[in-house]
Short mmCIF file of C-alpha atoms in Angstrom, two decimals:
data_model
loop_
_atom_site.label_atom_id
_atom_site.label_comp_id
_atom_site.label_asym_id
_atom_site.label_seq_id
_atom_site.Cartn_x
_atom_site.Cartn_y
_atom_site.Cartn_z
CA UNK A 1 211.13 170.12 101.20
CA UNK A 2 209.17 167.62 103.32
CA UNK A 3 211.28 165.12 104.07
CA UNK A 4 208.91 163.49 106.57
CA UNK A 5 206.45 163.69 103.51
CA UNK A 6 209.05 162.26 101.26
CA UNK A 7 210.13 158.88 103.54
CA UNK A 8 206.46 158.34 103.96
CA UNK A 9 206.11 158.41 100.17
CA UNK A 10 209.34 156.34 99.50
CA UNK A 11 207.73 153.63 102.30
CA UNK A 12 204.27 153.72 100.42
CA UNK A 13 205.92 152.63 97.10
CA UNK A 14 208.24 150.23 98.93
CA UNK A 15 205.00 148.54 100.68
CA UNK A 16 202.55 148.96 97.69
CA UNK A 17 202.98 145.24 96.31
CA UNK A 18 202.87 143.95 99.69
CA UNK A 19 199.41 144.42 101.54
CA UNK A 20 198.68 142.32 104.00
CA UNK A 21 194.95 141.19 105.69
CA UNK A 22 192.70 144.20 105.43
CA UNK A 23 189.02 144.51 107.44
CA UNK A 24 186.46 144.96 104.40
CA UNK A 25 182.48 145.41 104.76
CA UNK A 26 180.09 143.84 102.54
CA UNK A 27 178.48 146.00 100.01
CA UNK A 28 176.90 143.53 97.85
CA UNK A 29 176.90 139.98 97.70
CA UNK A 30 175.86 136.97 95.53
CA UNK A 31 175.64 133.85 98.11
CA UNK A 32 175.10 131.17 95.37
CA UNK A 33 178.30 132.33 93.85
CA UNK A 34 179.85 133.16 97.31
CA UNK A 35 180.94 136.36 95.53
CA UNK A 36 180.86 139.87 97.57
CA UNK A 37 181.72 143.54 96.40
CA UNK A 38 183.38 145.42 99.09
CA UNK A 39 184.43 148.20 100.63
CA UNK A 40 187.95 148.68 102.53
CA UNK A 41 187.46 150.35 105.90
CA UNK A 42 191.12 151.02 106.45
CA UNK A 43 191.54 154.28 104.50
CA UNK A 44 195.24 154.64 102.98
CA UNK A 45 197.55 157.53 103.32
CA UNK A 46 198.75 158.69 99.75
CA UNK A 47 200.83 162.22 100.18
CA UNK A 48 199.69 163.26 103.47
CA UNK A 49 195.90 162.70 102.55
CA UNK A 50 193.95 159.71 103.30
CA UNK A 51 192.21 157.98 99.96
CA UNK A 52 188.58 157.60 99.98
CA UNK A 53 187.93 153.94 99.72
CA UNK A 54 186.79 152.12 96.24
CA UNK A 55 184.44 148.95 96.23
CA UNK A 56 186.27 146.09 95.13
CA UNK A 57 184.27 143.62 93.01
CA UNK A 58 184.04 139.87 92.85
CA UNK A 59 185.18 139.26 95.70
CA UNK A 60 185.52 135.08 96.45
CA UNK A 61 184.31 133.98 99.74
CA UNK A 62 185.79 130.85 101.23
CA UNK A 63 183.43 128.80 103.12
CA UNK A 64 183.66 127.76 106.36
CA UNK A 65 184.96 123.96 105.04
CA UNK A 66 185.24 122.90 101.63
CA UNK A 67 186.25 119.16 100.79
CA UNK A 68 185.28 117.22 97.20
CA UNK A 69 182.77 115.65 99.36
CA UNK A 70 181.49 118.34 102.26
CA UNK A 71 180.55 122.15 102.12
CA UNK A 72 179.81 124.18 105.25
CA UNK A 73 178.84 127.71 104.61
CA UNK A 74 176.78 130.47 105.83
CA UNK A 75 175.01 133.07 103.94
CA UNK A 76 176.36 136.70 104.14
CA UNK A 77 174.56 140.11 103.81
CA UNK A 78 174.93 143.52 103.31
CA UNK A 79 176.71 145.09 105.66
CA UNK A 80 178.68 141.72 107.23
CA UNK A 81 182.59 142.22 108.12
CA UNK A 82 184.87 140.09 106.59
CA UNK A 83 188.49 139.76 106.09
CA UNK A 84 190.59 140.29 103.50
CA UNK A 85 193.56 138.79 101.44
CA UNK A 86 195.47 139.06 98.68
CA UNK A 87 197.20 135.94 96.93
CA UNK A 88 200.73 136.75 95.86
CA UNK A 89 199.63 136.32 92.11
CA UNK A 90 197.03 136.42 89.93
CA UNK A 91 193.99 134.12 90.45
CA UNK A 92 192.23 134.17 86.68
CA UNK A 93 193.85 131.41 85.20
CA UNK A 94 194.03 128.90 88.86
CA UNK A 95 190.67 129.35 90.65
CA UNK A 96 188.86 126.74 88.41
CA UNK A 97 191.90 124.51 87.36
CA UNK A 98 193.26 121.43 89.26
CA UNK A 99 196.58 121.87 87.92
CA UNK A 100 199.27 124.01 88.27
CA UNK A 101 199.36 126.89 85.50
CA UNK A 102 201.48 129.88 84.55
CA UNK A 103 199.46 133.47 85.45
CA UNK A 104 198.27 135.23 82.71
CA UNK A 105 199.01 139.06 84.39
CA UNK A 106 201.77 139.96 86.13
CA UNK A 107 200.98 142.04 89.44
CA UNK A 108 201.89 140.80 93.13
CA UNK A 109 199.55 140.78 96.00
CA UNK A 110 197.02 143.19 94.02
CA UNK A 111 193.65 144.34 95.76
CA UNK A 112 192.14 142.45 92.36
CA UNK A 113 193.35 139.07 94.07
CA UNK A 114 191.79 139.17 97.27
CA UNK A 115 190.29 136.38 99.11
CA UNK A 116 187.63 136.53 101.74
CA UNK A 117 187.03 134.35 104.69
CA UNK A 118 185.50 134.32 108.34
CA UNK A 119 183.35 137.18 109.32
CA UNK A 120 185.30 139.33 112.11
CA UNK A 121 183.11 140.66 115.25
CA UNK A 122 182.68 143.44 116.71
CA UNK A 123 183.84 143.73 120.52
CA UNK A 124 180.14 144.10 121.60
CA UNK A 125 179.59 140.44 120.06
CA UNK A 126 179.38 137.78 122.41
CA UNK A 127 178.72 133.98 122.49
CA UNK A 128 175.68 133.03 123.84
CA UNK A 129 177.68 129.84 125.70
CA UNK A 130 181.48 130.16 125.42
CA UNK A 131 181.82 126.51 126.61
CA UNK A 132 180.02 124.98 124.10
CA UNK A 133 179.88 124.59 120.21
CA UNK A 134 177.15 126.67 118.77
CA UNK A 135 175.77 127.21 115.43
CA UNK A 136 173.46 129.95 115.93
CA UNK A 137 171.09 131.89 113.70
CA UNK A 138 170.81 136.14 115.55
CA UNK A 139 167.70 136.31 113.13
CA UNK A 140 165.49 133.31 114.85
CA UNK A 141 167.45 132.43 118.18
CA UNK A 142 167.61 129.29 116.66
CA UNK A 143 170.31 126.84 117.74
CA UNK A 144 172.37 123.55 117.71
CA UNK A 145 174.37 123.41 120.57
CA UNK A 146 177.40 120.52 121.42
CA UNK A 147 177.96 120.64 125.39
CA UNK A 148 181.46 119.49 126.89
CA UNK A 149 178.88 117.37 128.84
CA UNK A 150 178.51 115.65 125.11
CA UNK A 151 174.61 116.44 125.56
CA UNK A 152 173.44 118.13 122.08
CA UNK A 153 170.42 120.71 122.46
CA UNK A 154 168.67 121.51 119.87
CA UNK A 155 166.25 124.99 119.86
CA UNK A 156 163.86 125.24 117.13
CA UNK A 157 161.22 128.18 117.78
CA UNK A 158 159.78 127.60 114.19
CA UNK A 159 159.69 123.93 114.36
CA UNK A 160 162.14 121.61 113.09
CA UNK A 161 161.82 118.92 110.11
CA UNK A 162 163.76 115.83 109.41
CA UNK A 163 163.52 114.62 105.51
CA UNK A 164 164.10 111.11 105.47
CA UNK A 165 163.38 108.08 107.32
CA UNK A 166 164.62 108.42 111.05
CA UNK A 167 165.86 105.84 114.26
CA UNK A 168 166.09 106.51 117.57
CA UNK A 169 168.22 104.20 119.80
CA UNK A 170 167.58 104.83 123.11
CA UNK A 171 164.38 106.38 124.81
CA UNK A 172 162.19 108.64 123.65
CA UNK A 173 160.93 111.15 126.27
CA UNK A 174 158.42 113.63 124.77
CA UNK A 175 157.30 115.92 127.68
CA UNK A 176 154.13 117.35 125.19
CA UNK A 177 150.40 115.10 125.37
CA UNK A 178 150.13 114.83 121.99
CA UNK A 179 152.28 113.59 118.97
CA UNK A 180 150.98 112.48 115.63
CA UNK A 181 152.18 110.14 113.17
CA UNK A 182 151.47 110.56 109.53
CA UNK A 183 147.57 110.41 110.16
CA UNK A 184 147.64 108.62 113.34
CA UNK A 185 147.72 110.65 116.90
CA UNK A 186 148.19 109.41 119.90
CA UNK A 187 147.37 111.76 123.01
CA UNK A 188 148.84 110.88 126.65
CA UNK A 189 149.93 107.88 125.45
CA UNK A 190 147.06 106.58 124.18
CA UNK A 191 145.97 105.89 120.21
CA UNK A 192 143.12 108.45 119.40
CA UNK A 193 141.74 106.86 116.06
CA UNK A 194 139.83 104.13 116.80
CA UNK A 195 139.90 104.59 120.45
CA UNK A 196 136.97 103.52 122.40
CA UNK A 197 135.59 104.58 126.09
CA UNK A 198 132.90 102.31 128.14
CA UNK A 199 130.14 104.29 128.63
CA UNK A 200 127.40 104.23 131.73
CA UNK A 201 125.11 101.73 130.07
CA UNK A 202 127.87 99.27 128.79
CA UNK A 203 128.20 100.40 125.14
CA UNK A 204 131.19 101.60 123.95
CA UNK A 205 131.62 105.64 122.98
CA UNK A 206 133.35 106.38 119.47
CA UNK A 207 135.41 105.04 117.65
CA UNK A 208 136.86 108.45 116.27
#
């Protein structure tokens, strides 16, 4: 008899109602829902043999903030690390309720009750500015970035749009010619619609 075999047995059963944080990787996910099905990419040891790993479905994400007033979120895809936790009991009956209730199953810290948050790196990842606070998109190279200088740079290859009515207070230093208004544009600082030049015999060229 095995007893290596057997104490590793005797440890699994101990330990099987207590996982901890696992490292999952996206297999599917539902962003509106912030729901994922995964896939564990620790493998267990059951017996001497190592399990092949099982999705795990309906998975709940939890955003980066979440307040009754405030979300912050960003959309996952297949593929995408995450990791992993269980709650000690059941979540069925308390994810939508604001009051305390009595579980409805009785299991402790089941793979059925796991929660999913952050989105763990790889040691080849990198930030692009480890002094600063970045939100940054890989897909665009599109940025906002908060410097310890307090400066804020914004990088928008695509263009950026504001919805809404907008003030600056301070100056305004736009290093391009030519910046348009609605249907006016003004070009080098100067109004182009209805903008007049003196031509050689005294008359006046345009207006446009």
């Amino acid at each position: 008899m095995d007893l290596n075999l057997i104490n590793k047995q005797k440890t699994f059963e101990e330990n099987e109602d207590k996982r901890g944080a696992n490292i999952v990787k996206i297999a599917n996910i539902d962003n509106s829902k912030m729901l994922a099905e995964i896939t564990t990419l620790i493998q267990k040891e059951f017996q001497g043999e190592y399990e092949t790993s099982t999705n795990i479905l309906d998975v709940p994400i939890i955003p980066i903030f979440h307040s009754s007033h405030f979300i912050a979120f960003a959309p996952y895809k297949q593929g995408d690390r995450l990791m992993v936790i269980p709650t000690e009991d059941p979540l069925d009956n308390v994810i939508n309720s604001d009051e305390p209730v009595e579980p409805d199953l009785f299991r402790k810290f089941s793979e059925d009750d796991y929660v999913a948050f952050g989105g763990i790196t790889k040691d080849e990842v990198t930030s692009p500015d480890p002094t600063s606070f970045i939100i940054y998109s890989y897909d665009s190279g599109s940025y906002i970035k908060l410097k310890q200088s307090g400066e804020v740079e914004i990088n928008a290859p695509s263009g950026m749009k504001i919805i809404g009515n907008t003030e600056i207070v301070g100056n305004l230093n736009v290093s391009e010619n030519t910046v348009t208004q609605g249907t006016t544009t003004t070009s080098g600082n100067k109004l182009i619609e209805g903008h007049t030049h003196e031509d050689k015999h005294g008359g006046q060229t345009g207006p446009f």
